[in-house]
PDB file of C-alpha atoms in Angstrom:
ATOM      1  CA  UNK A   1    -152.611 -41.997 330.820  1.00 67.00           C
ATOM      2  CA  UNK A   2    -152.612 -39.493 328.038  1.00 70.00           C
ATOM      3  CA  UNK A   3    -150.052 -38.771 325.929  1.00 70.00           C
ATOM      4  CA  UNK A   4    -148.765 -35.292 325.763  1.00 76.00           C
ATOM      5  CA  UNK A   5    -149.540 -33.163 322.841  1.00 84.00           C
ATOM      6  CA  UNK A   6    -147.181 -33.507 320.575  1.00 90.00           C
ATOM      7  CA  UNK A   7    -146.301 -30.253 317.450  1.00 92.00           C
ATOM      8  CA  UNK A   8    -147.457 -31.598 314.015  1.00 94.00           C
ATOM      9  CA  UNK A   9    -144.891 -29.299 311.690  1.00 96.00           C
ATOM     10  CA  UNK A  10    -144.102 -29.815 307.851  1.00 96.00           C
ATOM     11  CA  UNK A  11    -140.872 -28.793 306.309  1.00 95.00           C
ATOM     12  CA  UNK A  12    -140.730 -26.965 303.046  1.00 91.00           C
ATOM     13  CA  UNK A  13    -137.117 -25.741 301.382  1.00 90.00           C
ATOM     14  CA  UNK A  14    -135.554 -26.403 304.943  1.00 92.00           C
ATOM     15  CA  UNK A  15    -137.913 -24.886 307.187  1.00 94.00           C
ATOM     16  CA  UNK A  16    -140.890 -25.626 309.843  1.00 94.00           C
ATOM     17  CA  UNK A  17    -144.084 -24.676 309.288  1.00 94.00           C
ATOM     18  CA  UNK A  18    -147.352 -25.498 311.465  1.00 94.00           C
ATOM     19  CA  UNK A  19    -149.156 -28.026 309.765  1.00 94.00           C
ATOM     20  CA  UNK A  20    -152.278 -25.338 310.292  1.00 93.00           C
ATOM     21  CA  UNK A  21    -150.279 -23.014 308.319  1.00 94.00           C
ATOM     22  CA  UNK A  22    -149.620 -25.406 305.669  1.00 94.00           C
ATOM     23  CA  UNK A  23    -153.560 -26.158 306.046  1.00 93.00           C
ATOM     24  CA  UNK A  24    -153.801 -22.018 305.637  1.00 92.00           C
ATOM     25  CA  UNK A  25    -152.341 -22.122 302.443  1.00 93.00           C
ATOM     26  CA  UNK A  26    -153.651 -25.035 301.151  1.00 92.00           C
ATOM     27  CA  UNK A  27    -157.207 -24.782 302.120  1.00 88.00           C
ATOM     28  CA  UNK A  28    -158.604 -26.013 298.616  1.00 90.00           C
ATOM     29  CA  UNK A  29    -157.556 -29.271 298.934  1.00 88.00           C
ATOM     30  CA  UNK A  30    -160.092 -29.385 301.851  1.00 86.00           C
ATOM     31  CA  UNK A  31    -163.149 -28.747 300.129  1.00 78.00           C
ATOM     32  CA  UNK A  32    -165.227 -32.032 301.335  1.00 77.00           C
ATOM     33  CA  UNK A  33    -163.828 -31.051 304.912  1.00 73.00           C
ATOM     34  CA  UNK A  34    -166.411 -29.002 307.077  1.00 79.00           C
ATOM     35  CA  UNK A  35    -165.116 -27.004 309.712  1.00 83.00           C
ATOM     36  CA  UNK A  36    -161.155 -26.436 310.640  1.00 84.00           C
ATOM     37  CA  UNK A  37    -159.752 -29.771 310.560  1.00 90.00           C
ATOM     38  CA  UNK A  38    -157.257 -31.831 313.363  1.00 90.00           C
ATOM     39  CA  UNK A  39    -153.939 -31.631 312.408  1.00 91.00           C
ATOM     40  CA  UNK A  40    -154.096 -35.840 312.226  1.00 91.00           C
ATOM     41  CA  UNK A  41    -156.580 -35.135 309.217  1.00 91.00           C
ATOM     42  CA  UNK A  42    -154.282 -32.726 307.989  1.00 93.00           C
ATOM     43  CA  UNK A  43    -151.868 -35.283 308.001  1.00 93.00           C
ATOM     44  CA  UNK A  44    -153.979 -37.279 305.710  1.00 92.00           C
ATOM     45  CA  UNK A  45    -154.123 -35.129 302.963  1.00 93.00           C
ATOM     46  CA  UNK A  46    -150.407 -34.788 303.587  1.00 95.00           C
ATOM     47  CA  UNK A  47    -149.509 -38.331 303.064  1.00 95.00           C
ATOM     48  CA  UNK A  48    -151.926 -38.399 300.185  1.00 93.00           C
ATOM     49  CA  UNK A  49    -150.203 -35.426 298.277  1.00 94.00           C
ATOM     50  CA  UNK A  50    -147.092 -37.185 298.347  1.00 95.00           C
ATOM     51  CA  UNK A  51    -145.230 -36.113 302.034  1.00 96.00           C
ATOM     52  CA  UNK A  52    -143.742 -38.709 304.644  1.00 96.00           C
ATOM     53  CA  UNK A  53    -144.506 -38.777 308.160  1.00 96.00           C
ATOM     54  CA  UNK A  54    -141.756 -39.245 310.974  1.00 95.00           C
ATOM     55  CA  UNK A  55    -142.836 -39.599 314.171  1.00 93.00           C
ATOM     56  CA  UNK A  56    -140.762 -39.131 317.440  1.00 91.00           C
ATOM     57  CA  UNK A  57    -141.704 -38.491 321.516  1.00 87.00           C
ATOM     58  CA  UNK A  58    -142.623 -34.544 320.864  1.00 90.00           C
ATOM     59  CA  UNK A  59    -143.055 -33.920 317.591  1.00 93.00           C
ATOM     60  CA  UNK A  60    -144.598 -35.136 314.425  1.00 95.00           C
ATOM     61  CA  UNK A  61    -142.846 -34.253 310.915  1.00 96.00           C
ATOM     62  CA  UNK A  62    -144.051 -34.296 307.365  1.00 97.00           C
ATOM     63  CA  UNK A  63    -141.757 -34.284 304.605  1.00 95.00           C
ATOM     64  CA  UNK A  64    -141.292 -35.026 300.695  1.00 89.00           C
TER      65      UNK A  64
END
């Protein structure tokens, strides 16, 4: 059985943002990336630049 989809979301100065948006923003830290990447390898480069990953049922949340 699948697992539903849960909302990848970072939080910068106390407020939600779609990991895509942060991806948006950030886009040259993807340069060896080709296409739009999953939010799971977004996560990646998350954890790499120095954010923490909390996972629960429905959501997934990156934070410094």
């Amino acid at each position: 059985m699948r697992r539903p989809y849960r909302k990848h979301k970072v939080i910068i100065d106390n407020s939600y943002t779609p990991v895509k948006n942060w991806y948006r923003d950030n886009s040259q830290l993807f340069d060896k990336q080709k296409g739009v990447p999953t939010s799971e390898q977004i996560g990646t480069v998350l954890k790499r630049v120095g954010f923490e990953r909390i996972d629960s049922a429905t959501e997934v949340i990156y934070r410094k």
